[in-house]
PDB file of C-alpha atoms in Angstrom:
ATOM      1  CA  MET X   1      83.157  61.343 141.833  1.00 76.00           C
ATOM      2  CA  GLU X   2      81.830  64.080 139.574  1.00 87.00           C
ATOM      3  CA  LYS X   3      83.572  64.477 136.085  1.00 92.00           C
ATOM      4  CA  ILE X   4      86.047  67.137 135.702  1.00 92.00           C
ATOM      5  CA  LYS X   5      85.199  69.684 132.787  1.00 91.00           C
ATOM      6  CA  ASN X   6      87.439  69.511 129.667  1.00 91.00           C
ATOM      7  CA  LEU X   7      89.629  72.577 129.866  1.00 88.00           C
ATOM      8  CA  TRP X   8      91.216  71.967 126.502  1.00 89.00           C
ATOM      9  CA  PRO X   9      90.178  74.426 123.340  1.00 88.00           C
ATOM     10  CA  ASP X  10      87.894  72.940 120.891  1.00 85.00           C
ATOM     11  CA  ASP X  11      90.107  73.945 117.964  1.00 83.00           C
ATOM     12  CA  LEU X  12      93.277  72.129 119.566  1.00 81.00           C
ATOM     13  CA  GLY X  13      95.395  70.744 116.681  1.00 76.00           C
ATOM     14  CA  ASN X  14      93.188  72.602 113.903  1.00 78.00           C
ATOM     15  CA  ILE X  15      95.148  75.786 113.477  1.00 75.00           C
ATOM     16  CA  LYS X  16      96.648  75.671 109.944  1.00 81.00           C
ATOM     17  CA  ILE X  17     100.627  76.421 109.989  1.00 83.00           C
ATOM     18  CA  THR X  18     102.749  75.749 106.981  1.00 89.00           C
ATOM     19  CA  MET X  19     106.065  74.245 108.724  1.00 93.00           C
ATOM     20  CA  PRO X  20     109.447  75.940 107.527  1.00 96.00           C
ATOM     21  CA  LYS X  21     110.495  72.880 106.431  1.00 96.00           C
ATOM     22  CA  GLU X  22     107.575  72.396 104.116  1.00 96.00           C
ATOM     23  CA  ILE X  23     107.984  75.657 102.511  1.00 97.00           C
ATOM     24  CA  LEU X  24     111.722  74.941 101.757  1.00 98.00           C
ATOM     25  CA  ILE X  25     110.761  71.663 100.242  1.00 98.00           C
ATOM     26  CA  GLN X  26     108.022  73.281  98.197  1.00 98.00           C
ATOM     27  CA  GLN X  27     110.952  75.707  97.106  1.00 98.00           C
ATOM     28  CA  GLY X  28     112.985  73.118  96.349  1.00 97.00           C
ATOM     29  CA  ASN X  29     110.687  71.676  93.867  1.00 98.00           C
ATOM     30  CA  TYR X  30     110.233  74.782  92.073  1.00 98.00           C
ATOM     31  CA  ILE X  31     114.172  75.406  91.378  1.00 97.00           C
ATOM     32  CA  SER X  32     114.152  71.723  90.090  1.00 97.00           C
ATOM     33  CA  GLU X  33     111.300  72.316  87.627  1.00 97.00           C
ATOM     34  CA  MET X  34     112.655  75.818  86.403  1.00 96.00           C
ATOM     35  CA  THR X  35     115.869  74.214  85.744  1.00 96.00           C
ATOM     36  CA  LYS X  36     114.751  71.127  84.377  1.00 95.00           C
ATOM     37  CA  ASN X  37     116.432  69.280  87.201  1.00 96.00           C
ATOM     38  CA  LEU X  38     119.880  70.526  86.424  1.00 96.00           C
ATOM     39  CA  ILE X  39     119.802  71.997  89.828  1.00 96.00           C
ATOM     40  CA  LEU X  40     118.079  69.727  92.671  1.00 97.00           C
ATOM     41  CA  ALA X  41     117.441  70.912  96.323  1.00 97.00           C
ATOM     42  CA  GLU X  42     117.725  68.823  99.450  1.00 97.00           C
ATOM     43  CA  VAL X  43     116.369  69.909 102.821  1.00 98.00           C
ATOM     44  CA  LYS X  44     117.895  67.884 105.615  1.00 97.00           C
ATOM     45  CA  THR X  45     116.441  68.095 109.391  1.00 96.00           C
ATOM     46  CA  ASP X  46     118.776  67.673 112.453  1.00 95.00           C
ATOM     47  CA  GLN X  47     117.902  68.216 116.318  1.00 92.00           C
ATOM     48  CA  SER X  48     120.444  70.238 117.874  1.00 87.00           C
ATOM     49  CA  VAL X  49     120.957  71.959 121.387  1.00 84.00           C
ATOM     50  CA  LEU X  50     121.717  75.958 121.336  1.00 75.00           C
ATOM     51  CA  GLN X  51     125.482  76.316 122.615  1.00 76.00           C
ATOM     52  CA  GLY X  52     125.493  77.456 126.046  1.00 75.00           C
ATOM     53  CA  THR X  53     121.502  76.337 126.903  1.00 80.00           C
ATOM     54  CA  ASP X  54     119.812  73.052 127.224  1.00 81.00           C
ATOM     55  CA  GLU X  55     117.062  74.336 124.553  1.00 83.00           C
ATOM     56  CA  LYS X  56     116.480  72.159 121.835  1.00 90.00           C
ATOM     57  CA  VAL X  57     116.206  73.347 118.256  1.00 93.00           C
ATOM     58  CA  MET X  58     115.252  72.039 114.729  1.00 94.00           C
ATOM     59  CA  VAL X  59     117.840  72.995 112.290  1.00 96.00           C
ATOM     60  CA  HIS X  60     116.982  72.744 108.398  1.00 97.00           C
ATOM     61  CA  ARG X  61     119.577  72.808 105.820  1.00 97.00           C
ATOM     62  CA  PHE X  62     118.556  73.712 102.354  1.00 98.00           C
ATOM     63  CA  THR X  63     121.180  72.469  99.782  1.00 97.00           C
ATOM     64  CA  LEU X  64     121.129  72.958  96.049  1.00 96.00           C
ATOM     65  CA  LYS X  65     122.846  70.338  93.741  1.00 96.00           C
ATOM     66  CA  ALA X  66     123.894  70.106  90.441  1.00 95.00           C
ATOM     67  CA  PRO X  67     123.926  66.059  89.530  1.00 95.00           C
ATOM     68  CA  THR X  68     125.710  66.435  86.380  1.00 93.00           C
ATOM     69  CA  MET X  69     128.905  68.275  88.223  1.00 92.00           C
ATOM     70  CA  GLY X  70     129.177  65.334  90.571  1.00 92.00           C
ATOM     71  CA  ASN X  71     126.591  66.610  92.823  1.00 91.00           C
ATOM     72  CA  TYR X  72     128.498  69.643  93.329  1.00 92.00           C
ATOM     73  CA  SER X  73     126.348  71.499  96.039  1.00 93.00           C
ATOM     74  CA  PHE X  74     126.083  74.584  98.180  1.00 91.00           C
ATOM     75  CA  ASN X  75     123.860  75.735 101.247  1.00 94.00           C
ATOM     76  CA  PRO X  76     122.144  78.844 100.303  1.00 95.00           C
ATOM     77  CA  LEU X  77     120.523  78.892 103.591  1.00 96.00           C
ATOM     78  CA  ARG X  78     119.793  77.251 107.003  1.00 97.00           C
ATOM     79  CA  VAL X  79     116.765  77.798 109.183  1.00 97.00           C
ATOM     80  CA  MET X  80     116.669  77.096 113.139  1.00 96.00           C
ATOM     81  CA  HIS X  81     113.605  76.872 115.221  1.00 94.00           C
ATOM     82  CA  ASN X  82     112.471  75.628 118.578  1.00 90.00           C
ATOM     83  CA  PHE X  83     109.242  73.660 119.197  1.00 86.00           C
ATOM     84  CA  SER X  84     106.971  76.887 118.656  1.00 85.00           C
ATOM     85  CA  ILE X  85     108.160  77.254 115.221  1.00 88.00           C
ATOM     86  CA  TYR X  86     108.262  81.022 114.923  1.00 93.00           C
ATOM     87  CA  PRO X  87     110.113  83.076 115.150  1.00 95.00           C
ATOM     88  CA  VAL X  88     112.778  81.290 113.087  1.00 96.00           C
ATOM     89  CA  THR X  89     116.517  82.216 112.548  1.00 96.00           C
ATOM     90  CA  VAL X  90     117.465  82.255 108.776  1.00 98.00           C
ATOM     91  CA  TRP X  91     121.213  81.895 108.009  1.00 97.00           C
ATOM     92  CA  ASN X  92     122.316  83.203 104.764  1.00 96.00           C
ATOM     93  CA  GLY X  93     124.949  80.604 103.513  1.00 94.00           C
ATOM     94  CA  LEU X  94     126.155  83.060 101.150  1.00 91.00           C
ATOM     95  CA  THR X  95     126.619  86.471 103.122  1.00 92.00           C
ATOM     96  CA  GLU X  96     126.752  84.641 106.805  1.00 93.00           C
ATOM     97  CA  VAL X  97     123.961  87.332 107.505  1.00 95.00           C
ATOM     98  CA  LYS X  98     121.180  85.923 110.358  1.00 96.00           C
ATOM     99  CA  THR X  99     117.780  87.268 110.057  1.00 97.00           C
ATOM    100  CA  ILE X 100     114.975  86.656 112.634  1.00 97.00           C
ATOM    101  CA  ALA X 101     111.442  86.210 111.120  1.00 97.00           C
ATOM    102  CA  ASN X 102     108.707  86.341 113.456  1.00 96.00           C
ATOM    103  CA  ASN X 103     105.819  84.510 111.352  1.00 95.00           C
ATOM    104  CA  GLU X 104     105.399  82.770 107.907  1.00 95.00           C
ATOM    105  CA  GLU X 105     104.936  85.809 105.977  1.00 96.00           C
ATOM    106  CA  GLU X 106     108.283  87.296 107.277  1.00 97.00           C
ATOM    107  CA  PHE X 107     110.152  84.043 106.661  1.00 98.00           C
ATOM    108  CA  MET X 108     108.745  83.795 103.092  1.00 97.00           C
ATOM    109  CA  ALA X 109     110.147  87.385 102.608  1.00 98.00           C
ATOM    110  CA  VAL X 110     113.733  86.273 103.959  1.00 98.00           C
ATOM    111  CA  ILE X 111     113.932  83.353 101.686  1.00 97.00           C
ATOM    112  CA  ALA X 112     112.681  85.266  98.844  1.00 97.00           C
ATOM    113  CA  SER X 113     115.412  87.890  99.383  1.00 97.00           C
ATOM    114  CA  ILE X 114     118.185  85.223  99.652  1.00 97.00           C
ATOM    115  CA  PHE X 115     116.862  83.529  96.530  1.00 97.00           C
ATOM    116  CA  SER X 116     116.986  86.677  94.501  1.00 96.00           C
ATOM    117  CA  SER X 117     120.179  87.816  95.760  1.00 95.00           C
ATOM    118  CA  ASN X 118     123.010  88.503  93.433  1.00 95.00           C
ATOM    119  CA  GLU X 119     125.111  86.000  95.132  1.00 93.00           C
ATOM    120  CA  THR X 120     122.376  83.182  94.926  1.00 94.00           C
ATOM    121  CA  ARG X 121     121.777  84.057  91.143  1.00 95.00           C
ATOM    122  CA  ASN X 122     125.271  83.928  90.343  1.00 95.00           C
ATOM    123  CA  ALA X 123     125.888  80.626  91.986  1.00 93.00           C
ATOM    124  CA  ILE X 124     122.900  79.136  90.305  1.00 94.00           C
ATOM    125  CA  SER X 125     123.607  80.575  87.052  1.00 94.00           C
ATOM    126  CA  SER X 126     127.244  79.203  87.171  1.00 93.00           C
ATOM    127  CA  MET X 127     125.966  75.722  88.321  1.00 94.00           C
ATOM    128  CA  ILE X 128     123.661  75.425  85.404  1.00 94.00           C
ATOM    129  CA  ALA X 129     126.092  76.891  82.685  1.00 93.00           C
ATOM    130  CA  GLN X 130     128.754  74.004  83.989  1.00 91.00           C
ATOM    131  CA  SER X 131     126.066  71.639  83.883  1.00 88.00           C
ATOM    132  CA  ILE X 132     124.924  71.593  80.321  1.00 82.00           C
TER     133      ILE X 132
END
């Protein structure tokens, strides 16, 4: 029997993709450093099924907590994607606006916009003031 040619690409698995969850974890580390651990971030991931479909998705919940306030917390954003990763849906937890990001660059821009919004800045400032 003749050996069949391998049809898989040589670079399979070698494409560099920064996962949305990894980006959120790194951003959480930054806010903890910036606030000297007055604010801590947590990223929880669950698998879910889109309502009305059989499509499975990953949901990453980004939560900010104030340990000195009894772990008072709020969720500035939630991210949802399927197995192909992009596009991702980003849900702003303060304004309840959903945004689609088609790639990593758009995703970073969306979360930067949420982090720098007046709503997020005010919530974090309030948490810090009450934590001191």
